[in-house]
Amino acid sequence: MPICSDCDALISYLHARNPPRSHTHKNTIEVLRTAPNCDLCNLIISVEFEWQDLDEPKTASISLYNTEEDMRRLEDIAKEEPELFPAIKVSALQDVCTRISEIVLEVRLIENRLGRIYLAVWKDTPCANMDTECERHKKDFFSDHMFNTNPAENRWDQFRPCSTSDIAYRPYGMLSDDDSATTLDYLESWLNACEWGCHGACAKSLTGEWIDGCYPFESDAPLPRRVLDVDTDLIRLIETELGDTGYYIALSHCWGRPENHPPKTTRANFENRLAGLPLSTLPKTFQDAVKITRHMGVQYLWIDSLCIVQDDEADWKREAANMGAIYEYARLTIAAAGARDCTEGCFVSKRPDLRNVRDRVVESTETQRNIEGNDNGEHKRVQRTSPPDPPRVTVLSKGLNDLPVTIHLAACPWVINEPYYSPLGYRAWARQEWYLSRRVLFFTRGGISWKCRSDQFNERERYYDMHEKQEWEHLLQRYSDDELTYETDRLVALQGVATQMASIMDGTYHFGLWTHMPELLFWMMKGPQIDAKGPDAPSWSWASRNGSKFFWKTMVQFRLGLDQENLIQNSIQVDEAGTLTTTAPILELFTTPVSDEWIAAGHVPWQCNMIPESALLYYSHSTSRPVLFLFDPGCPEDRAIGLAGLDDDSGLSPGKVFCIYLLSTHRFEELDMLLQLVTHGDSKDTGPEQTGFWFKGDTGHQVPDPLPRSISSGEGFSDYVPMLQHSHFGSSRESREVDESIMFYPTGNRLYWVLLVQEVTGRPNYFRRIGMGLVYSSPQQVSAPYQEVKII
């Protein structure tokens, strides 16, 4: 197949051993000019890809296909301003076996417009000298070696590089149909690679319990109370016996809108379910799940709507509490991530039409006229068709050592294939299912992906990061963003994870909190509160308010969970009603609202992720929740000892306000030195116990506009030191001379984390949480006595 010299150079770049990060191709105008005579150029302009104006977050799907008139217009622009059409930058992406699997073409066109074209690259025939030179491209190399986690057995570095090319060898080529035996064989090879590849983490539960038996002969996994037997013509509901073990597959799916809800098992139709259902009567997602399960050689399938009696409250509660174990013990979880409901199916990927590119070019002859309208002879016009799906190109090339290599290039779907950005990825129930599942096949509109506890990659076996952190605080933060049909299920949909993790936790679990982790009491709202009835949770629990939360422990620079000192005595106890009891220092406070002008004056750096005061101001102010100065009644009235943010946007209710000291942490020493350097010479002499800096109100500034969209949560100090510029601290004397009524002292490098509470009327020592704060004076400095407190 013909290609131009520039595209031939691009192919040579792909063959090169250890190629550079990027390659410079010709510009867009040149690609358009040569497309009629070059298959690869024609492929590039035919591809539907993601296009973005850099000034706007909105993206669109277009291609570079142009009519002759559009090409001439672009050429005229290029003559006047050639800098608007820079060269196309090409980058090679490797799969999990470090073989080139995809390339990305970064196209810039007319000022700030950017597009990225993704092309899959592969060869579907073995290389020359397979036995001696190219063991990396053997059929079973992926499963035999990439997944072997024992360094002594993983002999990748001992293999000599390929003698022709390190482009990925995929016998299956580019998947063209989700619902095909070829595709399912390919997916089964991933499962086999994980099970046979000594993936210890994937064979055990999170608590270390061994689940998989001696595959493929047995399994130690307990079967759910009910499963679907898919090994017969009728899909029958089976009730298992206690102690039954075996392999089964679980389905994770969206229920969708009520009119498209899946079929349910109820008390009325229970006997019919036991008798069996014809496969054709099930919705598309369920039919696809049955097909996958049968292809994997597994007899049982678990689907929530059919295996739980939906109108039996006792059965539903029992099975919901056990749902975490069901997904963790499953041999595999099928995630119908791209389907909005059960009618759309698992096989939803947008697949390219893999007809050869030459089938898409039609030549026609037209009469070209000159400006005066006279005939100027015949002109051959190339009309490129631009169908919704792009074609592929096959190139016979010379690889290393001038050995022949046939490679294929085809457009990858530009649709986002990240499971977490799919319809199912935003669902709270799915968070628990994916978190606990040992192996998951994700079916999205952008393709099929795999995730197990040892690896994750897309259908071209290229690694991708789902950014799924296992720590409880990260789970809660993402989970608080997830959607639920009924907010009352917010705690129920997480109970399965808590149940599975209980045996390895030091404390007990209550209302989203582990009692040995008091730092999880420090959360803030990071979005509007959802106007819906939530679970009956106590005020100290993050579940007491509907909406997205920020957990301070997720930002390691604030040291919670690292070097924190617990100030409480006798640990934390929570009873069945949700009353949290502990003994801790408590202080009655005076409070004053922090004005918008004070925030805008820059006394605390805005959106600086190394300073906790900045995070508190950001999340409070950007969600329209009040921020308070905290004052100790025993200190001068103009000296604030801390800042606090309220949980509700309605402001402070009448009544006394207290702070309960729970934890203390150190700031980073470098940050404390910088704070002192910034304010050196401007601080008042407050004695050895009152080091810090002096902030005064300023009514001459407005609220930051626009507010930043997010605050980053980087995990390293050194990367963020440049953000701490002296100008951030409003250190100029002019900005602090308007209002001298308030002095604000972050004293030293010690920080005290407090809950802001109010008394419950008529119940001594009972309190209700109203917010959280940061205090700079120790309990001893403010004479805060230890007292038993109960928070409801």
PDB file of C-alpha atoms in Angstrom, residues 96 146-147 199 202 450-457 463:
ATOM      1  CA  VAL A  96       2.269  -3.465  29.680  1.00  0.00           C
ATOM      2  CA  MET A 146       4.349 -10.313  32.106  1.00  0.00           C
ATOM      3  CA  PHE A 147       1.991 -11.515  34.814  1.00  0.00           C
ATOM      4  CA  HIS A 199      -1.162 -13.141  41.201  1.00  0.00           C
ATOM      5  CA  CYS A 202      -5.854 -11.521  43.180  1.00  0.00           C
ATOM      6  CA  TRP A 450      -9.201  -5.048  32.559  1.00  0.00           C
ATOM      7  CA  LYS A 451      -8.420  -4.410  36.204  1.00  0.00           C
ATOM      8  CA  CYS A 452      -7.201  -6.828  38.815  1.00  0.00           C
ATOM      9  CA  ARG A 453      -5.323  -6.209  42.051  1.00  0.00           C
ATOM     10  CA  SER A 454      -2.020  -6.619  40.233  1.00  0.00           C
ATOM     11  CA  ASP A 455      -2.556  -4.742  36.977  1.00  0.00           C
ATOM     12  CA  GLN A 456      -4.879  -2.705  34.788  1.00  0.00           C
ATOM     13  CA  PHE A 457      -4.842  -2.057  31.045  1.00  0.00           C
ATOM     14  CA  TYR A 463      -1.467   0.295  31.057  1.00  0.00           C
TER      15      TYR A 463
END
